[in-house]
């Protein structure tokens, strides 16, 4: 578990602000084909299946779930790195799913991504200065190379790196330093929204807290909104205002960070929270670990009705027949379960 700043014990309160991103009924299905010459579709992987949520200006929405549940695909589909099968993505009052060409390029100045693997996301043949300045050149932001270099050096300082590193190459840096370079690149065009796709999972535990605290500091200074994708609930609780839980491509629960930890409603969320280590030995002994039976079903063959029913202790006949709606059970607290 990551060791974070002293204020980590309290979940962040959700900011009262305008909606910057609206996602409605988002689906991303990857077709499965057979045949070499005359290919025909024989099925589809339902990576993201009817997901809806909002992100507010200046807030962090945490997105959690087991590996393969569709978290990263959701983030990439929002940014239109994957084109959605159906659904709506409205960013700053602009519909992205019908946008293309120069219009979409213009919108991408306002939304960026921090990738999971800092060793694979940086071009080894490019210097740090070139990596960070590449977005500036593509979008033709700077007037001359001197202005560009000064701007890049300021970005490196902002993420805690020495500006003299501009002429070094990625192989000369540690994993944590590489991720800081990735953050600097994401900040180059002054975005308002960043998808952070498990930005600390590939890093040493000793470095993870530094990156988390840096992201929080940048958010306060620049007013950024994050979609923070992770599987470590302790980290997500610390950094997120609200938390969304995904299972097999679907959203199963969404609530404020404090509410979700205090009063989880969905059995999948309850199971995830029971696995979070508790630093108090007495409380740890009194807690009960809920172990789910079986494996996650294949997204190629999703169970009928509720996708979680094959592993759920509450499941009844209605769960096999009807997929529960994702509804607001309490104010600001959404869940999808027949037995809440």
Short mmCIF file of C-alpha atoms in Angstrom, two decimals:
data_model
loop_
_atom_site.label_atom_id
_atom_site.label_comp_id
_atom_site.label_asym_id
_atom_site.label_seq_id
_atom_site.Cartn_x
_atom_site.Cartn_y
_atom_site.Cartn_z
CA UNK A 1 0.00 0.00 0.00
CA UNK A 2 1.31 3.44 -0.92
CA UNK A 3 2.40 5.80 1.83
CA UNK A 4 1.00 9.23 1.09
CA UNK A 5 0.89 12.63 2.73
CA UNK A 6 -0.62 13.04 6.24
CA UNK A 7 -3.92 14.31 4.85
CA UNK A 8 -4.42 10.92 3.16
CA UNK A 9 -6.60 9.67 6.01
CA UNK A 10 -9.50 11.84 4.88
CA UNK A 11 -11.19 11.45 1.51
CA UNK A 12 -11.31 14.56 -0.65
CA UNK A 13 -14.57 16.45 -0.75
CA UNK A 14 -16.17 16.84 -4.16
CA UNK A 15 -15.85 20.37 -5.56
CA UNK A 16 -19.03 22.30 -6.33
CA UNK A 17 -18.44 23.18 -9.96
CA UNK A 18 -19.59 22.79 -13.54
CA UNK A 19 -19.59 19.55 -15.50
CA UNK A 20 -16.59 19.39 -17.85
CA UNK A 21 -17.26 15.89 -19.26
CA UNK A 22 -20.53 14.03 -19.85
CA UNK A 23 -20.38 10.36 -20.83
CA UNK A 24 -23.70 8.74 -21.74
CA UNK A 25 -24.38 5.10 -22.69
CA UNK A 26 -20.81 4.65 -23.92
CA UNK A 27 -20.05 1.34 -25.62
CA UNK A 28 -16.86 0.00 -27.16
CA UNK A 29 -17.11 -3.49 -28.67
CA UNK A 30 -14.15 -5.08 -30.46
CA UNK A 31 -15.30 -7.42 -33.25
CA UNK A 32 -14.04 -11.00 -33.42
CA UNK A 33 -13.67 -12.30 -36.98
CA UNK A 34 -13.02 -15.67 -38.54
CA UNK A 35 -11.49 -16.58 -41.88
CA UNK A 36 -8.39 -15.32 -43.65
CA UNK A 37 -9.71 -13.97 -46.94
CA UNK A 38 -13.47 -13.64 -46.44
CA UNK A 39 -13.54 -12.50 -42.85
CA UNK A 40 -16.86 -12.55 -41.06
CA UNK A 41 -17.72 -11.36 -37.59
CA UNK A 42 -18.42 -14.21 -35.19
CA UNK A 43 -18.69 -12.21 -31.98
CA UNK A 44 -17.51 -9.16 -30.11
CA UNK A 45 -15.58 -8.34 -26.95
CA UNK A 46 -17.78 -5.95 -24.98
CA UNK A 47 -14.93 -4.01 -23.37
CA UNK A 48 -17.16 -1.06 -22.40
CA UNK A 49 -20.89 -1.69 -22.28
CA UNK A 50 -23.33 1.16 -21.61
CA UNK A 51 -21.31 3.34 -19.22
CA UNK A 52 -22.54 6.76 -18.07
CA UNK A 53 -20.99 9.33 -15.70
CA UNK A 54 -19.96 12.99 -15.34
CA UNK A 55 -16.65 14.61 -14.43
CA UNK A 56 -16.68 18.05 -12.80
CA UNK A 57 -14.19 20.82 -13.34
CA UNK A 58 -11.26 20.50 -10.92
CA UNK A 59 -12.29 17.12 -9.49
CA UNK A 60 -10.75 13.66 -9.58
CA UNK A 61 -13.00 10.75 -10.49
CA UNK A 62 -11.38 7.45 -9.59
CA UNK A 63 -12.18 4.44 -11.78
CA UNK A 64 -11.48 1.06 -10.21
CA UNK A 65 -12.04 -2.61 -10.92
CA UNK A 66 -10.23 -5.86 -11.62
CA UNK A 67 -7.86 -6.21 -14.57
CA UNK A 68 -9.77 -6.58 -17.82
CA UNK A 69 -12.93 -4.83 -16.62
CA UNK A 70 -12.66 -2.06 -19.23
CA UNK A 71 -11.13 0.82 -17.25
CA UNK A 72 -8.34 1.70 -19.68
CA UNK A 73 -10.60 1.20 -22.70
CA UNK A 74 -13.08 3.64 -21.16
CA UNK A 75 -10.37 6.30 -20.82
CA UNK A 76 -9.07 5.80 -24.35
CA UNK A 77 -12.57 5.81 -25.82
CA UNK A 78 -13.38 9.10 -24.06
CA UNK A 79 -10.31 10.66 -25.68
CA UNK A 80 -11.32 9.12 -29.04
CA UNK A 81 -8.11 7.09 -29.24
CA UNK A 82 -10.65 4.30 -29.74
CA UNK A 83 -13.77 5.33 -31.61
CA UNK A 84 -16.86 4.26 -29.61
CA UNK A 85 -19.31 1.69 -30.93
CA UNK A 86 -22.12 3.91 -29.69
CA UNK A 87 -22.88 6.49 -27.03
CA UNK A 88 -22.09 10.13 -26.37
CA UNK A 89 -18.99 11.91 -25.04
CA UNK A 90 -19.52 15.64 -24.49
CA UNK A 91 -16.39 17.55 -23.44
CA UNK A 92 -16.67 21.28 -22.71
CA UNK A 93 -20.09 21.27 -24.43
CA UNK A 94 -18.66 19.67 -27.60
CA UNK A 95 -19.76 16.24 -28.84
CA UNK A 96 -16.56 14.31 -29.56
CA UNK A 97 -17.99 11.14 -31.11
CA UNK A 98 -19.09 12.95 -34.30
CA UNK A 99 -15.99 15.11 -34.48
CA UNK A 100 -13.00 14.48 -36.69
CA UNK A 101 -10.09 16.07 -38.50
CA UNK A 102 -8.96 19.50 -37.40
CA UNK A 103 -11.89 19.95 -35.00
CA UNK A 104 -10.92 16.85 -32.99
CA UNK A 105 -7.25 17.86 -33.04
CA UNK A 106 -8.22 21.24 -31.63
CA UNK A 107 -10.19 19.61 -28.81
CA UNK A 108 -7.27 17.32 -27.98
CA UNK A 109 -5.31 20.34 -26.83
CA UNK A 110 -7.74 20.45 -23.90
CA UNK A 111 -7.61 16.75 -22.95
CA UNK A 112 -4.51 14.61 -22.53
CA UNK A 113 -3.42 11.22 -21.21
CA UNK A 114 -0.76 9.95 -18.83
CA UNK A 115 0.08 6.39 -19.85
CA UNK A 116 0.61 3.44 -17.54
CA UNK A 117 4.07 2.31 -18.58
CA UNK A 118 6.71 5.09 -18.48
CA UNK A 119 9.20 2.73 -20.15
CA UNK A 120 7.04 2.14 -23.24
CA UNK A 121 5.33 5.53 -23.61
CA UNK A 122 8.49 7.58 -24.31
CA UNK A 123 10.29 7.40 -27.65
CA UNK A 124 13.85 6.17 -26.86
CA UNK A 125 15.24 7.99 -29.92
CA UNK A 126 14.00 11.40 -28.80
CA UNK A 127 15.55 13.65 -26.16
CA UNK A 128 13.46 14.78 -23.22
CA UNK A 129 13.21 18.26 -24.68
CA UNK A 130 11.92 16.89 -27.97
CA UNK A 131 9.43 14.57 -26.25
CA UNK A 132 7.88 17.37 -24.18
CA UNK A 133 7.94 19.88 -27.04
CA UNK A 134 6.40 17.53 -29.62
CA UNK A 135 2.78 18.55 -28.78
CA UNK A 136 3.80 22.22 -29.09
CA UNK A 137 5.21 21.61 -32.56
CA UNK A 138 2.25 19.55 -33.76
CA UNK A 139 -0.20 22.24 -32.68
CA UNK A 140 2.15 25.09 -33.69
CA UNK A 141 1.87 26.84 -30.33
CA UNK A 142 5.27 28.51 -29.98
CA UNK A 143 6.66 31.29 -32.19
CA UNK A 144 10.33 30.27 -32.08
CA UNK A 145 12.70 27.62 -30.72
CA UNK A 146 14.04 29.81 -27.90
CA UNK A 147 10.55 30.42 -26.55
CA UNK A 148 9.81 26.70 -26.91
CA UNK A 149 12.95 25.68 -24.98
CA UNK A 150 12.22 28.09 -22.12
CA UNK A 151 8.67 26.75 -21.91
CA UNK A 152 9.87 23.12 -21.84
CA UNK A 153 12.42 23.88 -19.12
CA UNK A 154 9.68 25.51 -17.02
CA UNK A 155 7.49 22.40 -17.50
CA UNK A 156 10.30 20.14 -16.32
CA UNK A 157 10.77 22.29 -13.21
CA UNK A 158 7.02 22.16 -12.58
CA UNK A 159 7.10 18.35 -12.42
CA UNK A 160 10.21 18.26 -10.23
CA UNK A 161 12.92 17.64 -12.83
CA UNK A 162 16.12 19.58 -13.49
CA UNK A 163 15.70 21.75 -16.63
CA UNK A 164 19.21 20.78 -17.70
CA UNK A 165 17.81 17.31 -18.49
CA UNK A 166 16.34 18.54 -21.80
CA UNK A 167 19.15 17.00 -23.87
CA UNK A 168 19.12 13.62 -22.12
CA UNK A 169 17.34 10.49 -23.39
CA UNK A 170 14.73 8.28 -21.64
CA UNK A 171 17.16 5.42 -20.91
CA UNK A 172 19.11 7.78 -18.62
CA UNK A 173 16.18 8.15 -16.21
CA UNK A 174 14.52 6.04 -13.53
CA UNK A 175 10.90 4.91 -13.79
CA UNK A 176 9.64 7.72 -11.56
CA UNK A 177 11.56 10.35 -13.53
CA UNK A 178 10.20 8.96 -16.81
CA UNK A 179 6.66 9.24 -15.50
CA UNK A 180 7.34 12.86 -14.57
CA UNK A 181 8.43 13.42 -18.17
CA UNK A 182 5.15 11.88 -19.29
CA UNK A 183 3.26 14.24 -16.99
CA UNK A 184 5.19 17.23 -18.39
CA UNK A 185 4.27 16.16 -21.91
CA UNK A 186 0.60 15.88 -20.92
CA UNK A 187 0.71 19.42 -19.44
CA UNK A 188 2.43 21.00 -22.47
CA UNK A 189 -0.80 22.26 -24.11
CA UNK A 190 -2.46 23.46 -20.87
CA UNK A 191 -5.26 20.86 -20.81
CA UNK A 192 -8.26 21.03 -18.49
CA UNK A 193 -8.85 17.25 -18.35
CA UNK A 194 -6.34 14.39 -18.03
CA UNK A 195 -6.91 10.64 -18.14
CA UNK A 196 -4.32 9.10 -15.80
CA UNK A 197 -4.23 5.42 -16.79
CA UNK A 198 -2.75 3.62 -13.77
CA UNK A 199 0.13 6.13 -13.69
CA UNK A 200 1.86 4.58 -10.67
CA UNK A 201 1.30 0.83 -11.11
CA UNK A 202 4.65 0.31 -12.91
CA UNK A 203 6.64 2.26 -10.30
CA UNK A 204 8.40 1.29 -7.07
CA UNK A 205 6.28 1.77 -3.97
CA UNK A 206 8.74 4.37 -2.65
CA UNK A 207 8.14 6.52 -5.75
CA UNK A 208 4.37 6.12 -6.03
CA UNK A 209 3.54 8.58 -3.24
CA UNK A 210 5.76 11.25 -4.84
CA UNK A 211 3.89 10.98 -8.15
CA UNK A 212 0.48 11.03 -6.43
CA UNK A 213 1.35 14.12 -4.40
CA UNK A 214 2.76 15.82 -7.51
CA UNK A 215 -0.49 15.17 -9.40
CA UNK A 216 -2.48 16.66 -6.53
CA UNK A 217 -0.27 19.76 -6.39
CA UNK A 218 -0.64 20.27 -10.15
CA UNK A 219 -4.40 19.91 -9.85
CA UNK A 220 -4.58 22.63 -7.20
CA UNK A 221 -2.35 25.02 -9.17
CA UNK A 222 -3.83 24.44 -12.63
CA UNK A 223 -7.45 23.50 -11.86
CA UNK A 224 -7.15 20.14 -13.66
CA UNK A 225 -9.83 17.47 -13.75
CA UNK A 226 -8.61 13.85 -13.63
CA UNK A 227 -10.08 10.51 -14.56
CA UNK A 228 -7.75 8.47 -12.36
CA UNK A 229 -7.71 4.80 -13.37
CA UNK A 230 -6.26 2.40 -10.79
CA UNK A 231 -6.78 -0.84 -8.92
CA UNK A 232 -5.32 0.21 -5.55
CA UNK A 233 -8.32 1.39 -3.54
CA UNK A 234 -6.16 3.00 -0.85
CA UNK A 235 -4.56 5.28 -3.46
CA UNK A 236 -7.89 5.98 -5.15
CA UNK A 237 -9.48 6.92 -1.82
CA UNK A 238 -6.69 9.41 -1.17
CA UNK A 239 -6.68 11.20 -4.51
CA UNK A 240 -10.34 10.95 -5.63
CA UNK A 241 -13.36 13.11 -4.88
CA UNK A 242 -15.67 10.43 -6.24
CA UNK A 243 -15.10 6.76 -7.12
CA UNK A 244 -16.69 4.68 -9.88
CA UNK A 245 -16.49 0.87 -9.79
CA UNK A 246 -16.51 -1.17 -13.01
CA UNK A 247 -17.09 -4.88 -13.55
CA UNK A 248 -16.96 -6.63 -16.93
CA UNK A 249 -17.44 -3.46 -18.94
CA UNK A 250 -20.28 -2.06 -16.84
CA UNK A 251 -20.48 0.56 -14.10
CA UNK A 252 -21.78 -1.08 -10.90
CA UNK A 253 -21.41 1.74 -8.34
CA UNK A 254 -20.56 5.44 -8.17
CA UNK A 255 -20.40 7.65 -5.09
CA UNK A 256 -18.23 10.14 -3.25
CA UNK A 257 -15.01 8.64 -1.94
CA UNK A 258 -16.04 8.92 1.70
CA UNK A 259 -19.54 7.55 1.07
CA UNK A 260 -18.28 4.59 -0.93
CA UNK A 261 -15.86 3.53 1.81
CA UNK A 262 -18.35 4.19 4.61
CA UNK A 263 -21.43 2.67 2.99
CA UNK A 264 -20.76 0.51 -0.11
CA UNK A 265 -23.94 -0.88 -1.67
CA UNK A 266 -22.92 -3.27 -4.44
CA UNK A 267 -21.59 -6.71 -3.35
CA UNK A 268 -18.64 -6.37 -5.74
CA UNK A 269 -17.62 -3.06 -4.14
CA UNK A 270 -17.99 -4.59 -0.68
CA UNK A 271 -15.67 -7.43 -1.70
CA UNK A 272 -13.06 -5.03 -3.12
CA UNK A 273 -13.05 -2.89 0.03
CA UNK A 274 -12.69 -5.95 2.27
CA UNK A 275 -9.34 -6.65 0.58
CA UNK A 276 -7.83 -3.24 1.45
CA UNK A 277 -5.15 -3.65 4.17
CA UNK A 278 -6.03 -2.05 7.53
CA UNK A 279 -3.06 -0.59 9.46
CA UNK A 280 -4.78 -1.05 12.86
CA UNK A 281 -4.16 -4.69 14.01
CA UNK A 282 -7.30 -4.80 16.17
CA UNK A 283 -9.54 -3.54 13.37
CA UNK A 284 -7.82 -5.85 10.91
CA UNK A 285 -8.55 -8.90 13.05
CA UNK A 286 -12.18 -7.84 13.48
CA UNK A 287 -12.71 -7.29 9.75
CA UNK A 288 -13.92 -10.07 7.47
CA UNK A 289 -12.32 -10.72 4.10
CA UNK A 290 -14.92 -11.48 1.42
CA UNK A 291 -13.45 -13.82 -1.18
CA UNK A 292 -15.31 -14.04 -4.48
CA UNK A 293 -15.84 -17.50 -5.94
CA UNK A 294 -14.91 -18.39 -9.50
CA UNK A 295 -13.22 -16.31 -12.16
CA UNK A 296 -14.31 -13.25 -14.11
CA UNK A 297 -16.44 -14.46 -17.03
CA UNK A 298 -15.07 -13.91 -20.51
CA UNK A 299 -16.21 -10.66 -22.15
CA UNK A 300 -16.83 -12.84 -25.22
CA UNK A 301 -19.53 -14.73 -23.34
CA UNK A 302 -21.07 -12.40 -20.75
CA UNK A 303 -23.61 -14.08 -18.41
CA UNK A 304 -27.25 -13.26 -18.95
CA UNK A 305 -28.85 -10.69 -16.69
CA UNK A 306 -26.43 -9.24 -14.15
CA UNK A 307 -22.82 -9.90 -15.22
CA UNK A 308 -21.74 -10.29 -11.58
CA UNK A 309 -24.35 -12.93 -10.67
CA UNK A 310 -22.02 -15.93 -11.23
CA UNK A 311 -19.82 -14.73 -8.34
CA UNK A 312 -22.43 -13.05 -6.13
CA UNK A 313 -23.75 -14.50 -2.85
CA UNK A 314 -26.97 -12.45 -3.17
CA UNK A 315 -27.88 -13.73 -6.65
CA UNK A 316 -31.43 -14.98 -7.24
CA UNK A 317 -33.42 -15.98 -10.32
CA UNK A 318 -34.16 -12.36 -11.28
CA UNK A 319 -30.42 -11.69 -11.53
CA UNK A 320 -30.15 -14.26 -14.34
CA UNK A 321 -33.09 -12.76 -16.23
CA UNK A 322 -32.77 -8.97 -15.96
CA UNK A 323 -29.70 -6.78 -15.99
CA UNK A 324 -30.17 -4.27 -13.12
CA UNK A 325 -30.34 -0.59 -14.05
CA UNK A 326 -27.67 1.83 -12.87
CA UNK A 327 -29.81 4.13 -10.72
CA UNK A 328 -29.42 6.74 -8.01
CA UNK A 329 -30.17 4.82 -4.79
CA UNK A 330 -29.31 7.72 -2.50
CA UNK A 331 -28.41 11.32 -3.30
CA UNK A 332 -25.22 11.19 -5.35
CA UNK A 333 -24.87 7.43 -4.79
CA UNK A 334 -25.54 5.23 -7.84
CA UNK A 335 -25.57 1.43 -8.02
CA UNK A 336 -26.74 -1.42 -10.24
CA UNK A 337 -28.13 -4.29 -8.14
CA UNK A 338 -31.56 -5.92 -7.67
CA UNK A 339 -30.97 -6.56 -3.96
CA UNK A 340 -30.07 -3.17 -2.48
#
